[in-house]
Amino acid sequence: MVGDPKLGTQIQAIAERMINSGDAEKRTADILDMRHRLLREKPSQGPWDLKMRIGGLLDLEFITQHAILTANTHQALRPELIRAQSQLQNTGLWAADLHTEMAEIFELLQALQQVQRMANETVTGAADLSIALKDRLCRAANCDSFDELTQALETACQTIAETFCKNIGVIATET
């Protein structure tokens, strides 16, 4: 944190108390409500909207934060998703296979998102992708073809969507 170290310590303590107290069912309902509101107010622009699509980065973040907010054990505040996921595994809240799966999907989505950002292009569907950008995306994901990459992306997002549904609830696509 930047600024007064004493104030930063106080804010950190308040945040950690909030994380480690409260009603898990209410927090789950609040998270699901927030996801539904985001879906209505800022819907996905297509399958290459890596942040907002169902099963995208936002849902992965919600899954991770939900696990922290509903834990029965003390969880420290971790702003970085990878560190938060590692903490969930280290405290026994996530099995090693779930941690590995979520970390690998995060790595894939983040790598693809970084290529999109470097290209400075808004990408919502495959038609928005130039041949050169498709090639860069494939290399970032270690895929030999764009079809292979598309399948890997769909599989990853389906896994996230299923995990979200299992842990938090169904993401309503109609309002």
mmCIF file of N, CA and C in Angstrom, residues 9-137:
data_model
loop_
_atom_site.group_PDB
_atom_site.id
_atom_site.type_symbol
_atom_site.label_atom_id
_atom_site.label_comp_id
_atom_site.label_asym_id
_atom_site.label_seq_id
_atom_site.Cartn_x
_atom_site.Cartn_y
_atom_site.Cartn_z
ATOM 1 N N THR A 9 -1.857 -0.558 7.671
ATOM 2 C CA THR A 9 -1.956 -1.705 8.573
ATOM 3 C C THR A 9 -3.365 -1.825 9.139
ATOM 4 N N GLN A 10 -3.957 -0.693 9.506
ATOM 5 C CA GLN A 10 -5.321 -0.706 10.047
ATOM 6 C C GLN A 10 -6.322 -1.177 8.992
ATOM 7 N N ILE A 11 -6.183 -0.680 7.784
ATOM 8 C CA ILE A 11 -7.093 -1.082 6.704
ATOM 9 C C ILE A 11 -6.931 -2.569 6.407
ATOM 10 N N GLN A 12 -5.700 -3.037 6.378
ATOM 11 C CA GLN A 12 -5.440 -4.460 6.147
ATOM 12 C C GLN A 12 -6.104 -5.308 7.229
ATOM 13 N N ALA A 13 -6.003 -4.889 8.485
ATOM 14 C CA ALA A 13 -6.611 -5.635 9.593
ATOM 15 C C ALA A 13 -8.133 -5.677 9.463
ATOM 16 N N ILE A 14 -8.735 -4.556 9.094
ATOM 17 C CA ILE A 14 -10.193 -4.507 8.903
ATOM 18 C C ILE A 14 -10.606 -5.449 7.776
ATOM 19 N N ALA A 15 -9.878 -5.397 6.674
ATOM 20 C CA ALA A 15 -10.198 -6.257 5.527
ATOM 21 C C ALA A 15 -10.090 -7.731 5.906
ATOM 22 N N GLU A 16 -9.050 -8.097 6.636
ATOM 23 C CA GLU A 16 -8.875 -9.497 7.028
ATOM 24 C C GLU A 16 -9.958 -9.949 7.991
ATOM 25 N N ARG A 17 -10.395 -9.071 8.905
ATOM 26 C CA ARG A 17 -11.503 -9.418 9.808
ATOM 27 C C ARG A 17 -12.777 -9.660 9.008
ATOM 28 N N MET A 18 -13.011 -8.826 8.009
ATOM 29 C CA MET A 18 -14.217 -8.979 7.188
ATOM 30 C C MET A 18 -14.170 -10.274 6.387
ATOM 31 N N ILE A 19 -13.006 -10.613 5.884
ATOM 32 C CA ILE A 19 -12.854 -11.832 5.098
ATOM 33 C C ILE A 19 -13.148 -13.061 5.944
ATOM 34 N N ASN A 20 -12.745 -13.029 7.182
ATOM 35 C CA ASN A 20 -12.817 -14.214 8.024
ATOM 36 C C ASN A 20 -14.004 -14.217 8.977
ATOM 37 N N SER A 21 -15.049 -13.483 8.659
ATOM 38 C CA SER A 21 -16.256 -13.497 9.478
ATOM 39 C C SER A 21 -17.470 -13.404 8.570
ATOM 40 N N GLY A 22 -18.602 -13.824 9.079
ATOM 41 C CA GLY A 22 -19.825 -13.643 8.306
ATOM 42 C C GLY A 22 -20.488 -14.937 7.902
ATOM 43 N N ASP A 23 -21.622 -14.786 7.299
ATOM 44 C CA ASP A 23 -22.488 -15.875 6.899
ATOM 45 C C ASP A 23 -22.124 -16.341 5.490
ATOM 46 N N ALA A 24 -21.677 -17.587 5.373
ATOM 47 C CA ALA A 24 -21.234 -18.120 4.079
ATOM 48 C C ALA A 24 -22.373 -18.150 3.062
ATOM 49 N N GLU A 25 -23.584 -18.507 3.489
ATOM 50 C CA GLU A 25 -24.710 -18.554 2.550
ATOM 51 C C GLU A 25 -25.028 -17.170 2.000
ATOM 52 N N LYS A 26 -24.985 -16.160 2.866
ATOM 53 C CA LYS A 26 -25.252 -14.795 2.412
ATOM 54 C C LYS A 26 -24.164 -14.341 1.452
ATOM 55 N N ARG A 27 -22.927 -14.646 1.764
ATOM 56 C CA ARG A 27 -21.830 -14.254 0.875
ATOM 57 C C ARG A 27 -21.963 -14.932 -0.486
ATOM 58 N N THR A 28 -22.343 -16.196 -0.479
ATOM 59 C CA THR A 28 -22.547 -16.908 -1.737
ATOM 60 C C THR A 28 -23.658 -16.244 -2.545
ATOM 61 N N ALA A 29 -24.768 -15.933 -1.880
ATOM 62 C CA ALA A 29 -25.888 -15.262 -2.566
ATOM 63 C C ALA A 29 -25.467 -13.897 -3.094
ATOM 64 N N ASP A 30 -24.674 -13.167 -2.315
ATOM 65 C CA ASP A 30 -24.200 -11.846 -2.750
ATOM 66 C C ASP A 30 -23.303 -11.958 -3.981
ATOM 67 N N ILE A 31 -22.421 -12.955 -3.992
ATOM 68 C CA ILE A 31 -21.523 -13.148 -5.130
ATOM 69 C C ILE A 31 -22.328 -13.507 -6.377
ATOM 70 N N LEU A 32 -23.291 -14.400 -6.229
ATOM 71 C CA LEU A 32 -24.120 -14.787 -7.368
ATOM 72 C C LEU A 32 -24.920 -13.593 -7.880
ATOM 73 N N ASP A 33 -25.461 -12.803 -6.963
ATOM 74 C CA ASP A 33 -26.200 -11.598 -7.353
ATOM 75 C C ASP A 33 -25.291 -10.621 -8.105
ATOM 76 N N MET A 34 -24.067 -10.458 -7.618
ATOM 77 C CA MET A 34 -23.130 -9.550 -8.280
ATOM 78 C C MET A 34 -22.814 -10.043 -9.693
ATOM 79 N N ARG A 35 -22.631 -11.349 -9.850
ATOM 80 C CA ARG A 35 -22.337 -11.893 -11.183
ATOM 81 C C ARG A 35 -23.522 -11.666 -12.115
ATOM 82 N N HIS A 36 -24.734 -11.857 -11.605
ATOM 83 C CA HIS A 36 -25.922 -11.631 -12.436
ATOM 84 C C HIS A 36 -26.039 -10.167 -12.843
ATOM 85 N N ARG A 37 -25.757 -9.259 -11.908
ATOM 86 C CA ARG A 37 -25.808 -7.829 -12.242
ATOM 87 C C ARG A 37 -24.777 -7.484 -13.304
ATOM 88 N N LEU A 38 -23.576 -8.018 -13.176
ATOM 89 C CA LEU A 38 -22.543 -7.755 -14.182
ATOM 90 C C LEU A 38 -22.944 -8.316 -15.542
ATOM 91 N N LEU A 39 -23.579 -9.463 -15.536
ATOM 92 C CA LEU A 39 -24.031 -10.058 -16.792
ATOM 93 C C LEU A 39 -25.059 -9.163 -17.478
ATOM 94 N N ARG A 40 -25.932 -8.545 -16.682
ATOM 95 C CA ARG A 40 -26.941 -7.637 -17.251
ATOM 96 C C ARG A 40 -26.321 -6.312 -17.685
ATOM 97 N N GLU A 41 -25.473 -5.745 -16.821
ATOM 98 C CA GLU A 41 -24.966 -4.393 -17.041
ATOM 99 C C GLU A 41 -23.751 -4.339 -17.959
ATOM 100 N N LYS A 42 -22.970 -5.390 -17.979
ATOM 101 C CA LYS A 42 -21.775 -5.420 -18.819
ATOM 102 C C LYS A 42 -21.638 -6.819 -19.415
ATOM 103 N N PRO A 43 -22.553 -7.165 -20.316
ATOM 104 C CA PRO A 43 -22.542 -8.526 -20.857
ATOM 105 C C PRO A 43 -21.295 -8.794 -21.701
ATOM 106 N N SER A 44 -20.993 -10.057 -21.841
ATOM 107 C CA SER A 44 -19.878 -10.475 -22.685
ATOM 108 C C SER A 44 -20.113 -10.011 -24.114
ATOM 109 N N GLN A 45 -19.037 -9.642 -24.763
ATOM 110 C CA GLN A 45 -19.114 -9.212 -26.158
ATOM 111 C C GLN A 45 -18.880 -10.372 -27.119
ATOM 112 N N GLY A 46 -18.663 -11.565 -26.583
ATOM 113 C CA GLY A 46 -18.462 -12.727 -27.436
ATOM 114 C C GLY A 46 -17.476 -13.702 -26.827
ATOM 115 N N PRO A 47 -17.184 -14.791 -27.535
ATOM 116 C CA PRO A 47 -16.332 -15.841 -26.982
ATOM 117 C C PRO A 47 -14.884 -15.419 -26.731
ATOM 118 N N TRP A 48 -14.438 -14.350 -27.363
ATOM 119 C CA TRP A 48 -13.077 -13.876 -27.130
ATOM 120 C C TRP A 48 -13.029 -12.711 -26.152
ATOM 121 N N ASP A 49 -14.134 -12.439 -25.490
ATOM 122 C CA ASP A 49 -14.164 -11.485 -24.378
ATOM 123 C C ASP A 49 -13.733 -12.284 -23.151
ATOM 124 N N LEU A 50 -12.440 -12.422 -22.991
ATOM 125 C CA LEU A 50 -11.866 -13.348 -22.020
ATOM 126 C C LEU A 50 -12.199 -13.002 -20.575
ATOM 127 N N LYS A 51 -12.489 -11.765 -20.313
ATOM 128 C CA LYS A 51 -12.819 -11.336 -18.949
ATOM 129 C C LYS A 51 -14.280 -11.623 -18.616
ATOM 130 N N MET A 52 -15.197 -11.181 -19.467
ATOM 131 C CA MET A 52 -16.613 -11.160 -19.108
ATOM 132 C C MET A 52 -17.419 -12.376 -19.574
ATOM 133 N N ARG A 53 -16.880 -13.166 -20.479
ATOM 134 C CA ARG A 53 -17.653 -14.315 -20.962
ATOM 135 C C ARG A 53 -17.923 -15.284 -19.823
ATOM 136 N N ILE A 54 -19.000 -16.032 -19.939
ATOM 137 C CA ILE A 54 -19.279 -17.054 -18.935
ATOM 138 C C ILE A 54 -18.132 -18.053 -18.965
ATOM 139 N N GLY A 55 -17.565 -18.302 -17.791
ATOM 140 C CA GLY A 55 -16.406 -19.172 -17.685
ATOM 141 C C GLY A 55 -15.090 -18.462 -17.935
ATOM 142 N N GLY A 56 -15.128 -17.144 -17.991
ATOM 143 C CA GLY A 56 -13.919 -16.362 -18.235
ATOM 144 C C GLY A 56 -13.202 -15.961 -16.954
ATOM 145 N N LEU A 57 -12.306 -15.013 -17.104
ATOM 146 C CA LEU A 57 -11.486 -14.570 -15.978
ATOM 147 C C LEU A 57 -12.312 -14.068 -14.800
ATOM 148 N N LEU A 58 -13.391 -13.357 -15.070
ATOM 149 C CA LEU A 58 -14.221 -12.848 -13.980
ATOM 150 C C LEU A 58 -14.781 -13.994 -13.138
ATOM 151 N N ASP A 59 -15.267 -15.033 -13.779
ATOM 152 C CA ASP A 59 -15.816 -16.165 -13.037
ATOM 153 C C ASP A 59 -14.730 -16.898 -12.258
ATOM 154 N N LEU A 60 -13.542 -16.998 -12.826
ATOM 155 C CA LEU A 60 -12.424 -17.609 -12.108
ATOM 156 C C LEU A 60 -12.079 -16.792 -10.864
ATOM 157 N N GLU A 61 -12.100 -15.479 -10.992
ATOM 158 C CA GLU A 61 -11.856 -14.612 -9.834
ATOM 159 C C GLU A 61 -12.947 -14.797 -8.783
ATOM 160 N N PHE A 62 -14.200 -14.872 -9.221
ATOM 161 C CA PHE A 62 -15.302 -15.088 -8.281
ATOM 162 C C PHE A 62 -15.162 -16.426 -7.555
ATOM 163 N N ILE A 63 -14.789 -17.477 -8.250
ATOM 164 C CA ILE A 63 -14.608 -18.793 -7.631
ATOM 165 C C ILE A 63 -13.549 -18.713 -6.538
ATOM 166 N N THR A 64 -12.440 -18.074 -6.860
ATOM 167 C CA THR A 64 -11.340 -17.953 -5.902
ATOM 168 C C THR A 64 -11.753 -17.119 -4.701
ATOM 169 N N GLN A 65 -12.342 -15.963 -4.945
ATOM 170 C CA GLN A 65 -12.741 -15.092 -3.835
ATOM 171 C C GLN A 65 -13.854 -15.731 -3.005
ATOM 172 N N HIS A 66 -14.762 -16.446 -3.643
ATOM 173 C CA HIS A 66 -15.823 -17.146 -2.914
ATOM 174 C C HIS A 66 -15.214 -18.145 -1.936
ATOM 175 N N ALA A 67 -14.227 -18.901 -2.398
ATOM 176 C CA ALA A 67 -13.584 -19.883 -1.523
ATOM 177 C C ALA A 67 -12.950 -19.206 -0.314
ATOM 178 N N ILE A 68 -12.336 -18.062 -0.528
ATOM 179 C CA ILE A 68 -11.720 -17.327 0.581
ATOM 180 C C ILE A 68 -12.783 -16.775 1.521
ATOM 181 N N LEU A 69 -13.820 -16.178 0.959
ATOM 182 C CA LEU A 69 -14.843 -15.516 1.775
ATOM 183 C C LEU A 69 -15.735 -16.481 2.543
ATOM 184 N N THR A 70 -15.825 -17.721 2.110
ATOM 185 C CA THR A 70 -16.684 -18.684 2.793
ATOM 186 C C THR A 70 -15.891 -19.746 3.548
ATOM 187 N N ALA A 71 -14.592 -19.570 3.648
ATOM 188 C CA ALA A 71 -13.740 -20.544 4.333
ATOM 189 C C ALA A 71 -14.042 -20.574 5.830
ATOM 190 N N ASN A 72 -13.903 -21.757 6.399
ATOM 191 C CA ASN A 72 -14.050 -21.900 7.849
ATOM 192 C C ASN A 72 -12.724 -21.714 8.566
ATOM 193 N N THR A 73 -11.674 -21.483 7.807
ATOM 194 C CA THR A 73 -10.355 -21.257 8.383
ATOM 195 C C THR A 73 -9.877 -19.862 8.009
ATOM 196 N N HIS A 74 -8.946 -19.358 8.782
ATOM 197 C CA HIS A 74 -8.411 -18.017 8.529
ATOM 198 C C HIS A 74 -7.773 -17.971 7.145
ATOM 199 N N GLN A 75 -8.115 -16.942 6.388
ATOM 200 C CA GLN A 75 -7.529 -16.713 5.070
ATOM 201 C C GLN A 75 -7.021 -15.278 5.021
ATOM 202 N N ALA A 76 -5.782 -15.124 4.625
ATOM 203 C CA ALA A 76 -5.207 -13.787 4.497
ATOM 204 C C ALA A 76 -5.694 -13.132 3.212
ATOM 205 N N LEU A 77 -5.682 -11.823 3.213
ATOM 206 C CA LEU A 77 -6.056 -11.055 2.029
ATOM 207 C C LEU A 77 -4.930 -11.160 1.007
ATOM 208 N N ARG A 78 -5.246 -11.648 -0.181
ATOM 209 C CA ARG A 78 -4.262 -11.826 -1.251
ATOM 210 C C ARG A 78 -4.796 -11.160 -2.508
ATOM 211 N N PRO A 79 -4.191 -10.056 -2.920
ATOM 212 C CA PRO A 79 -4.702 -9.380 -4.113
ATOM 213 C C PRO A 79 -4.390 -10.112 -5.420
ATOM 214 N N GLU A 80 -3.364 -10.941 -5.442
ATOM 215 C CA GLU A 80 -3.000 -11.637 -6.675
ATOM 216 C C GLU A 80 -3.716 -12.981 -6.715
ATOM 217 N N LEU A 81 -4.357 -13.272 -7.826
ATOM 218 C CA LEU A 81 -5.163 -14.479 -7.950
ATOM 219 C C LEU A 81 -4.341 -15.744 -7.722
ATOM 220 N N ILE A 82 -3.171 -15.824 -8.307
ATOM 221 C CA ILE A 82 -2.332 -17.024 -8.166
ATOM 222 C C ILE A 82 -1.960 -17.253 -6.703
ATOM 223 N N ARG A 83 -1.594 -16.196 -5.994
ATOM 224 C CA ARG A 83 -1.249 -16.350 -4.572
ATOM 225 C C ARG A 83 -2.471 -16.750 -3.755
ATOM 226 N N ALA A 84 -3.620 -16.200 -4.082
ATOM 227 C CA ALA A 84 -4.847 -16.567 -3.374
ATOM 228 C C ALA A 84 -5.170 -18.043 -3.613
ATOM 229 N N GLN A 85 -5.012 -18.502 -4.852
ATOM 230 C CA GLN A 85 -5.282 -19.907 -5.155
ATOM 231 C C GLN A 85 -4.293 -20.829 -4.448
ATOM 232 N N SER A 86 -3.037 -20.435 -4.396
ATOM 233 C CA SER A 86 -2.035 -21.235 -3.684
ATOM 234 C C SER A 86 -2.361 -21.311 -2.201
ATOM 235 N N GLN A 87 -2.812 -20.198 -1.647
ATOM 236 C CA GLN A 87 -3.206 -20.181 -0.236
ATOM 237 C C GLN A 87 -4.363 -21.158 0.005
ATOM 238 N N LEU A 88 -5.313 -21.206 -0.911
ATOM 239 C CA LEU A 88 -6.446 -22.126 -0.765
ATOM 240 C C LEU A 88 -5.976 -23.576 -0.760
ATOM 241 N N GLN A 89 -4.996 -23.883 -1.590
ATOM 242 C CA GLN A 89 -4.450 -25.240 -1.582
ATOM 243 C C GLN A 89 -3.653 -25.489 -0.303
ATOM 244 N N ASN A 90 -2.820 -24.534 0.078
ATOM 245 C CA ASN A 90 -1.968 -24.711 1.254
ATOM 246 C C ASN A 90 -2.758 -24.862 2.547
ATOM 247 N N THR A 91 -3.950 -24.272 2.607
ATOM 248 C CA THR A 91 -4.780 -24.388 3.812
ATOM 249 C C THR A 91 -5.776 -25.538 3.712
ATOM 250 N N GLY A 92 -5.696 -26.308 2.636
ATOM 251 C CA GLY A 92 -6.536 -27.483 2.492
ATOM 252 C C GLY A 92 -7.933 -27.227 1.951
ATOM 253 N N LEU A 93 -8.224 -26.003 1.556
ATOM 254 C CA LEU A 93 -9.557 -25.700 1.021
ATOM 255 C C LEU A 93 -9.712 -26.156 -0.424
ATOM 256 N N TRP A 94 -8.623 -26.202 -1.147
ATOM 257 C CA TRP A 94 -8.642 -26.706 -2.516
ATOM 258 C C TRP A 94 -7.721 -27.914 -2.593
ATOM 259 N N ALA A 95 -8.208 -28.968 -3.219
ATOM 260 C CA ALA A 95 -7.368 -30.128 -3.480
ATOM 261 C C ALA A 95 -6.313 -29.742 -4.515
ATOM 262 N N ALA A 96 -5.241 -30.490 -4.532
ATOM 263 C CA ALA A 96 -4.142 -30.188 -5.455
ATOM 264 C C ALA A 96 -4.609 -30.191 -6.908
ATOM 265 N N ASP A 97 -5.488 -31.136 -7.265
ATOM 266 C CA ASP A 97 -5.932 -31.192 -8.661
ATOM 267 C C ASP A 97 -6.796 -29.992 -9.034
ATOM 268 N N LEU A 98 -7.646 -29.514 -8.118
ATOM 269 C CA LEU A 98 -8.439 -28.313 -8.394
ATOM 270 C C LEU A 98 -7.525 -27.101 -8.529
ATOM 271 N N HIS A 99 -6.561 -26.987 -7.625
ATOM 272 C CA HIS A 99 -5.614 -25.869 -7.692
ATOM 273 C C HIS A 99 -4.871 -25.880 -9.025
ATOM 274 N N THR A 100 -4.367 -27.031 -9.418
ATOM 275 C CA THR A 100 -3.622 -27.137 -10.674
ATOM 276 C C THR A 100 -4.502 -26.765 -11.863
ATOM 277 N N GLU A 101 -5.726 -27.284 -11.874
ATOM 278 C CA GLU A 101 -6.647 -26.993 -12.976
ATOM 279 C C GLU A 101 -6.960 -25.501 -13.059
ATOM 280 N N MET A 102 -7.275 -24.876 -11.925
ATOM 281 C CA MET A 102 -7.601 -23.449 -11.917
ATOM 282 C C MET A 102 -6.381 -22.609 -12.299
ATOM 283 N N ALA A 103 -5.206 -22.987 -11.816
ATOM 284 C CA ALA A 103 -3.985 -22.241 -12.132
ATOM 285 C C ALA A 103 -3.646 -22.344 -13.620
ATOM 286 N N GLU A 104 -3.808 -23.527 -14.194
ATOM 287 C CA GLU A 104 -3.519 -23.705 -15.621
ATOM 288 C C GLU A 104 -4.498 -22.914 -16.488
ATOM 289 N N ILE A 105 -5.758 -22.903 -16.100
ATOM 290 C CA ILE A 105 -6.748 -22.132 -16.858
ATOM 291 C C ILE A 105 -6.453 -20.642 -16.737
ATOM 292 N N PHE A 106 -6.113 -20.197 -15.535
ATOM 293 C CA PHE A 106 -5.765 -18.789 -15.351
ATOM 294 C C PHE A 106 -4.572 -18.421 -16.223
ATOM 295 N N GLU A 107 -3.572 -19.275 -16.251
ATOM 296 C CA GLU A 107 -2.378 -19.017 -17.068
ATOM 297 C C GLU A 107 -2.753 -18.892 -18.549
ATOM 298 N N LEU A 108 -3.620 -19.780 -19.029
ATOM 299 C CA LEU A 108 -4.065 -19.725 -20.427
ATOM 300 C C LEU A 108 -4.818 -18.427 -20.707
ATOM 301 N N LEU A 109 -5.826 -18.129 -19.898
ATOM 302 C CA LEU A 109 -6.640 -16.934 -20.135
ATOM 303 C C LEU A 109 -5.813 -15.662 -20.026
ATOM 304 N N GLN A 110 -4.919 -15.624 -19.058
ATOM 305 C CA GLN A 110 -4.087 -14.437 -18.885
ATOM 306 C C GLN A 110 -3.129 -14.265 -20.064
ATOM 307 N N ALA A 111 -2.550 -15.353 -20.545
ATOM 308 C CA ALA A 111 -1.641 -15.272 -21.695
ATOM 309 C C ALA A 111 -2.380 -14.754 -22.927
ATOM 310 N N LEU A 112 -3.580 -15.254 -23.150
ATOM 311 C CA LEU A 112 -4.373 -14.798 -24.298
ATOM 312 C C LEU A 112 -4.777 -13.338 -24.142
ATOM 313 N N GLN A 113 -5.166 -12.967 -22.943
ATOM 314 C CA GLN A 113 -5.567 -11.578 -22.694
ATOM 315 C C GLN A 113 -4.392 -10.622 -22.904
ATOM 316 N N GLN A 114 -3.204 -11.022 -22.491
ATOM 317 C CA GLN A 114 -2.035 -10.159 -22.672
ATOM 318 C C GLN A 114 -1.723 -9.953 -24.149
ATOM 319 N N VAL A 115 -1.866 -10.990 -24.953
ATOM 320 C CA VAL A 115 -1.647 -10.839 -26.396
ATOM 321 C C VAL A 115 -2.684 -9.886 -26.977
ATOM 322 N N GLN A 116 -3.935 -10.040 -26.573
ATOM 323 C CA GLN A 116 -4.978 -9.121 -27.048
ATOM 324 C C GLN A 116 -4.645 -7.683 -26.677
ATOM 325 N N ARG A 117 -4.215 -7.473 -25.455
ATOM 326 C CA ARG A 117 -3.897 -6.111 -25.010
ATOM 327 C C ARG A 117 -2.709 -5.543 -25.773
ATOM 328 N N MET A 118 -1.693 -6.371 -26.011
ATOM 329 C CA MET A 118 -0.532 -5.888 -26.756
ATOM 330 C C MET A 118 -0.921 -5.525 -28.182
ATOM 331 N N ALA A 119 -1.860 -6.267 -28.741
ATOM 332 C CA ALA A 119 -2.333 -5.970 -30.094
ATOM 333 C C ALA A 119 -3.244 -4.749 -30.095
ATOM 334 N N ASN A 120 -3.678 -4.351 -28.903
ATOM 335 C CA ASN A 120 -4.547 -3.178 -28.739
ATOM 336 C C ASN A 120 -5.795 -3.295 -29.607
ATOM 337 N N GLU A 121 -6.359 -4.482 -29.601
ATOM 338 C CA GLU A 121 -7.552 -4.732 -30.397
ATOM 339 C C GLU A 121 -8.676 -5.215 -29.497
ATOM 340 N N THR A 122 -9.887 -4.781 -29.800
ATOM 341 C CA THR A 122 -11.061 -5.318 -29.135
ATOM 342 C C THR A 122 -11.481 -6.551 -29.908
ATOM 343 N N VAL A 123 -11.425 -7.672 -29.249
ATOM 344 C CA VAL A 123 -11.713 -8.939 -29.900
ATOM 345 C C VAL A 123 -12.923 -9.564 -29.222
ATOM 346 N N THR A 124 -13.962 -9.802 -29.993
ATOM 347 C CA THR A 124 -15.148 -10.441 -29.430
ATOM 348 C C THR A 124 -15.436 -11.786 -30.092
ATOM 349 N N GLY A 125 -15.001 -11.951 -31.309
ATOM 350 C CA GLY A 125 -15.212 -13.201 -32.025
ATOM 351 C C GLY A 125 -14.042 -13.502 -32.932
ATOM 352 N N ALA A 126 -14.001 -14.709 -33.466
ATOM 353 C CA ALA A 126 -12.894 -15.126 -34.327
ATOM 354 C C ALA A 126 -12.755 -14.232 -35.553
ATOM 355 N N ALA A 127 -13.858 -13.671 -36.028
ATOM 356 C CA ALA A 127 -13.810 -12.794 -37.204
ATOM 357 C C ALA A 127 -13.015 -11.520 -36.939
ATOM 358 N N ASP A 128 -12.880 -11.148 -35.668
ATOM 359 C CA ASP A 128 -12.121 -9.947 -35.304
ATOM 360 C C ASP A 128 -10.613 -10.181 -35.304
ATOM 361 N N LEU A 129 -10.205 -11.417 -35.443
ATOM 362 C CA LEU A 129 -8.794 -11.770 -35.317
ATOM 363 C C LEU A 129 -8.113 -11.831 -36.678
ATOM 364 N N SER A 130 -7.023 -11.099 -36.808
ATOM 365 C CA SER A 130 -6.221 -11.199 -38.028
ATOM 366 C C SER A 130 -5.447 -12.517 -37.993
ATOM 367 N N ILE A 131 -4.917 -12.905 -39.129
ATOM 368 C CA ILE A 131 -4.109 -14.126 -39.185
ATOM 369 C C ILE A 131 -2.905 -14.003 -38.262
ATOM 370 N N ALA A 132 -2.279 -12.835 -38.267
ATOM 371 C CA ALA A 132 -1.107 -12.626 -37.411
ATOM 372 C C ALA A 132 -1.478 -12.719 -35.931
ATOM 373 N N LEU A 133 -2.617 -12.152 -35.555
ATOM 374 C CA LEU A 133 -3.033 -12.209 -34.153
ATOM 375 C C LEU A 133 -3.401 -13.639 -33.756
ATOM 376 N N LYS A 134 -4.037 -14.365 -34.646
ATOM 377 C CA LYS A 134 -4.339 -15.772 -34.367
ATOM 378 C C LYS A 134 -3.045 -16.543 -34.109
ATOM 379 N N ASP A 135 -2.033 -16.266 -34.929
ATOM 380 C CA ASP A 135 -0.740 -16.933 -34.765
ATOM 381 C C ASP A 135 -0.122 -16.600 -33.410
ATOM 382 N N ARG A 136 -0.157 -15.336 -33.033
ATOM 383 C CA ARG A 136 0.419 -14.927 -31.739
ATOM 384 C C ARG A 136 -0.342 -15.565 -30.576
ATOM 385 N N LEU A 137 -1.665 -15.627 -30.693
ATOM 386 C CA LEU A 137 -2.474 -16.257 -29.649
ATOM 387 C C LEU A 137 -2.138 -17.740 -29.527
#
